[in-house]
CSV table of C-alpha atoms in Angstrom, one decimal:
chain,number,residue,atom,x,y,z
X,1,MET,CA,86.7,125.7,24.6
X,2,GLY,CA,86.6,122.3,23.3
X,3,ARG,CA,89.3,119.9,24.8
X,4,ARG,CA,92.4,120.1,24.5
X,5,VAL,CA,94.5,117.2,21.8
X,6,PRO,CA,96.8,115.2,23.8
X,7,PRO,CA,100.2,115.8,22.5
X,8,SER,CA,101.7,112.7,20.3
X,9,ILE,CA,105.0,110.7,22.0
X,10,GLU,CA,106.8,112.1,18.8
X,11,GLY,CA,106.1,115.4,19.3
X,12,MET,CA,106.9,114.8,23.3
X,13,LEU,CA,110.6,113.2,22.2
X,14,ALA,CA,111.4,115.7,19.7
X,15,HIS,CA,111.5,118.4,22.7
X,16,LEU,CA,113.2,116.3,25.1
X,17,TYR,CA,115.7,115.3,23.2
X,18,ALA,CA,116.1,119.0,22.2
X,19,SER,CA,116.5,120.0,25.3
X,20,VAL,CA,120.3,118.1,25.5
X,21,MET,CA,121.4,120.8,24.2
X,22,ASP,CA,118.6,123.6,24.8
X,23,PRO,CA,117.5,123.2,28.4
X,24,GLU,CA,114.9,125.3,28.4
X,25,ARG,CA,113.1,122.7,25.7
X,26,PHE,CA,112.6,120.8,28.5
X,27,GLU,CA,109.6,123.5,29.7
X,28,ASP,CA,107.6,121.9,26.6
X,29,PHE,CA,108.0,118.4,26.9
X,30,ALA,CA,107.0,119.0,30.8
X,31,ALA,CA,104.1,121.3,29.1
X,32,GLU,CA,103.1,118.6,26.9
X,33,LEU,CA,103.8,115.6,29.6
X,34,ARG,CA,101.7,117.5,31.7
X,35,LEU,CA,98.7,117.7,29.5
X,36,ALA,CA,98.9,113.6,28.6
X,37,MET,CA,99.4,112.8,32.1
X,38,ASN,CA,96.0,115.0,32.9
X,39,ALA,CA,98.7,116.4,35.8
X,40,HIS,CA,98.9,119.4,37.5
X,41,LEU,CA,102.8,119.6,37.8
X,42,VAL,CA,105.9,117.8,37.1
X,43,ALA,CA,109.2,117.9,39.3
X,44,LEU,CA,112.4,116.7,38.7
X,45,GLN,CA,114.0,115.7,42.5
X,46,SER,CA,116.4,113.8,43.9
X,47,ASP,CA,116.6,111.8,47.3
X,48,ASP,CA,119.4,111.3,49.3
X,49,GLN,CA,120.7,108.0,50.7
X,50,SER,CA,118.7,108.7,53.6
X,51,HIS,CA,115.8,109.1,51.3
X,52,ARG,CA,115.6,112.4,52.2
X,53,HIS,CA,113.7,114.4,49.1
X,54,ARG,CA,114.9,117.8,47.5
X,55,ALA,CA,112.7,118.6,44.8
X,56,GLN,CA,114.7,120.8,42.6
X,57,LYS,CA,112.6,122.4,40.1
X,58,HIS,CA,108.3,122.5,39.3
X,59,PHE,CA,106.5,122.4,35.9
X,60,SER,CA,103.7,123.5,36.5
X,61,ASP,CA,100.5,126.2,34.6
X,62,SER,CA,101.1,127.8,38.2
X,63,PRO,CA,104.9,128.3,39.1
X,64,HIS,CA,105.7,127.7,42.8
X,65,ASP,CA,108.4,128.4,44.3
X,66,VAL,CA,110.6,125.2,45.2
X,67,PRO,CA,110.7,124.7,48.6
X,68,GLN,CA,114.4,125.0,50.6
X,69,PRO,CA,115.2,121.1,52.3
X,70,ASP,CA,115.3,121.4,56.2
X,71,TYR,CA,116.6,118.0,56.4
X,72,ALA,CA,117.3,118.4,60.3
X,73,ASN,CA,112.6,117.7,59.7
X,74,ASP,CA,111.8,113.4,59.5
X,75,ALA,CA,109.2,115.2,57.6
X,76,SER,CA,111.9,115.7,54.3
X,77,ILE,CA,112.2,111.7,54.3
X,78,ASN,CA,110.5,110.6,51.2
X,79,LEU,CA,108.0,108.1,52.1
X,80,TYR,CA,107.4,107.1,48.4
X,81,PHE,CA,110.9,106.2,48.5
X,82,VAL,CA,110.8,104.3,51.7
X,83,ARG,CA,108.1,102.1,50.9
X,84,ALA,CA,109.5,101.3,47.7
X,85,ALA,CA,113.2,102.0,46.6
X,86,HIS,CA,113.9,98.7,45.2
X,87,ARG,CA,111.0,98.1,43.1
X,88,PHE,CA,111.3,101.5,41.8
X,89,GLU,CA,115.0,101.0,41.1
X,90,SER,CA,114.2,98.1,39.1
X,91,SER,CA,110.9,98.2,37.5
X,92,GLY,CA,111.6,102.6,37.1
X,93,VAL,CA,108.1,103.5,37.3
X,94,ILE,CA,105.6,103.4,40.5
X,95,ASP,CA,102.2,104.6,41.2
X,96,GLY,CA,102.4,106.1,44.7
X,97,THR,CA,99.1,106.4,45.5
X,98,LEU,CA,99.4,102.2,45.3
X,99,LEU,CA,102.0,102.1,47.8
X,100,PHE,CA,99.6,103.0,50.8
X,101,ALA,CA,96.2,102.5,52.9
X,102,PRO,CA,93.6,104.7,52.2
X,103,GLY,CA,94.3,108.0,54.3
X,104,GLU,CA,97.6,106.6,55.5
X,105,LEU,CA,100.0,109.3,54.0
X,106,GLU,CA,97.8,112.0,54.1
X,107,ARG,CA,98.5,111.0,57.6
X,108,THR,CA,101.7,111.8,58.0
X,109,ALA,CA,104.0,114.7,58.1
X,110,PHE,CA,105.9,114.2,54.2
X,111,TYR,CA,102.1,115.0,53.5
X,112,ARG,CA,101.4,117.7,55.3
X,113,ASP,CA,104.9,119.8,54.9
X,114,GLN,CA,106.1,118.3,51.3
X,115,LEU,CA,102.8,117.5,49.0
X,116,LEU,CA,100.3,119.7,50.7
X,117,PRO,CA,101.4,122.8,49.9
X,118,PHE,CA,101.5,121.8,46.2
X,119,ASP,CA,98.7,120.6,46.5
X,120,VAL,CA,99.3,116.8,45.2
X,121,HIS,CA,97.0,114.0,45.7
X,122,LYS,CA,98.4,111.5,43.5
X,123,SER,CA,102.3,110.7,41.7
X,124,MET,CA,104.5,108.9,39.9
X,125,GLY,CA,108.0,108.6,39.6
X,126,LEU,CA,110.1,107.9,37.0
X,127,CYS,CA,113.6,106.6,38.4
X,128,LEU,CA,115.5,108.8,35.9
X,129,ASP,CA,119.6,107.8,37.8
X,130,SER,CA,120.3,106.0,41.3
X,131,GLY,CA,123.4,105.3,43.3
X,132,PRO,CA,125.1,102.6,44.5
X,133,SER,CA,124.1,103.9,48.4
X,134,GLY,CA,120.2,104.4,47.5
X,135,GLU,CA,120.2,108.4,46.1
X,136,SER,CA,117.7,108.8,43.4
X,137,VAL,CA,117.2,111.1,40.8
X,138,ALA,CA,113.6,111.3,39.5
X,139,LEU,CA,110.8,112.8,38.1
X,140,SER,CA,107.3,112.7,39.3
X,141,VAL,CA,103.8,113.7,38.0
X,142,SER,CA,101.3,114.5,40.2
X,143,ARG,CA,97.9,115.6,40.4
X,144,ASP,CA,95.8,117.1,42.7
X,145,ARG,CA,92.5,116.6,44.4
X,146,ASN,CA,90.6,117.5,41.8
X,147,ARG,CA,91.9,114.8,39.6
X,148,PRO,CA,91.5,110.6,39.4
X,149,ALA,CA,93.8,108.2,40.1
X,150,PHE,CA,95.8,107.1,37.4
X,151,GLU,CA,94.7,104.7,34.1
X,152,PRO,CA,96.8,102.0,33.0
X,153,GLY,CA,97.1,104.3,30.1
X,154,ALA,CA,99.2,106.6,32.1
X,155,MET,CA,101.4,104.0,33.2
X,156,GLN,CA,101.9,102.9,30.4
X,157,LEU,CA,103.2,106.1,29.1
X,158,ALA,CA,105.1,106.4,31.9
X,159,HIS,CA,107.2,103.1,30.6
X,160,ARG,CA,107.8,104.4,27.5
X,161,LEU,CA,109.3,108.1,27.7
X,162,LEU,CA,111.4,106.1,30.3
X,163,PRO,CA,113.6,105.0,28.6
X,164,HIS,CA,113.9,108.3,26.6
X,165,LEU,CA,114.2,110.1,30.2
X,166,ARG,CA,117.1,108.1,31.6
X,167,ASN,CA,118.6,108.3,27.6
X,168,VAL,CA,118.4,112.1,28.0
X,169,PHE,CA,119.6,112.4,31.1
X,170,GLN,CA,122.0,110.5,31.0
X,171,LEU,CA,123.1,112.6,27.8
X,172,GLN,CA,123.5,116.0,29.4
X,173,GLN,CA,125.5,114.6,33.1
X,174,ARG,CA,128.2,113.1,30.0
X,175,LEU,CA,126.9,116.6,28.3
X,176,GLN,CA,128.5,119.0,31.7
X,177,GLN,CA,131.1,116.5,32.2
X,178,LEU,CA,132.7,117.8,28.9
X,179,GLU,CA,132.0,121.3,29.4
X,180,SER,CA,133.6,121.3,32.7
X,181,THR,CA,136.3,118.9,31.1
X,182,ALA,CA,137.0,122.4,28.6
X,183,SER,CA,136.7,125.0,31.4
X,184,VAL,CA,139.9,124.0,33.2
X,185,MET,CA,141.4,123.1,30.0
X,186,ASP,CA,141.1,126.5,28.8
X,187,ARG,CA,142.4,128.3,32.1
X,188,VAL,CA,145.8,126.2,31.8
X,189,SER,CA,148.2,128.2,30.1
X,190,TYR,CA,150.4,124.9,29.2
X,191,GLY,CA,149.3,122.2,26.3
X,192,VAL,CA,147.3,119.8,28.0
X,193,TRP,CA,146.7,116.1,25.7
X,194,LEU,CA,143.4,113.4,26.9
X,195,LEU,CA,144.6,110.2,26.5
X,196,ALA,CA,141.8,107.2,25.5
X,197,GLY,CA,141.4,104.6,28.2
X,198,ASP,CA,143.9,102.4,26.3
X,199,GLY,CA,146.8,105.1,26.4
X,200,ASN,CA,146.6,106.2,23.0
X,201,GLY,CA,147.0,110.0,22.2
X,202,GLY,CA,142.8,112.1,22.2
X,203,SER,CA,142.5,115.5,22.3
X,204,GLY,CA,144.9,118.3,23.2
X,205,SER,CA,145.3,121.9,24.4
X,206,GLY,CA,147.4,124.7,24.2
């Protein structure tokens, strides 16, 4: 069998933007991202202001159950963000491999409990959103022990994709807010008007 042709960035972006209205299309994007990045795992994850880590969804050729967070366990503290939270927020992309001396990460509980069960040995993070208290939402791209470290080309691709990932994340958040507002309005038995910021009339129900 010949080598699979790397996906085009245009095709990846088509799947990514389609996922705004059809979230299942994000799986297509994640599959192409794994191929383009020579990665075995892509994950959506969030961290609170104490850098306690929670994986939201895994995308992989061999699906894993997403572990429930144990916030009483120090292993849930994301050491990547402890080392580079401010750099992550400012640059948007970090190669976690470069944050530790050889063998240093592998001696931690975070590695043993959070990374090793999923064969994560090299991991890159893309910051989708961050809050004023230090909380963050990220997309991670990971390689197993049989794959090399991230090349400059992989970092360049991550930087090209980052503004689009952030845009789609914001669109999805806005859409969820609108859907929530519409759901509340549908349950109100009397008319409701939504006013714009300048006080002018907007849309109404009833």
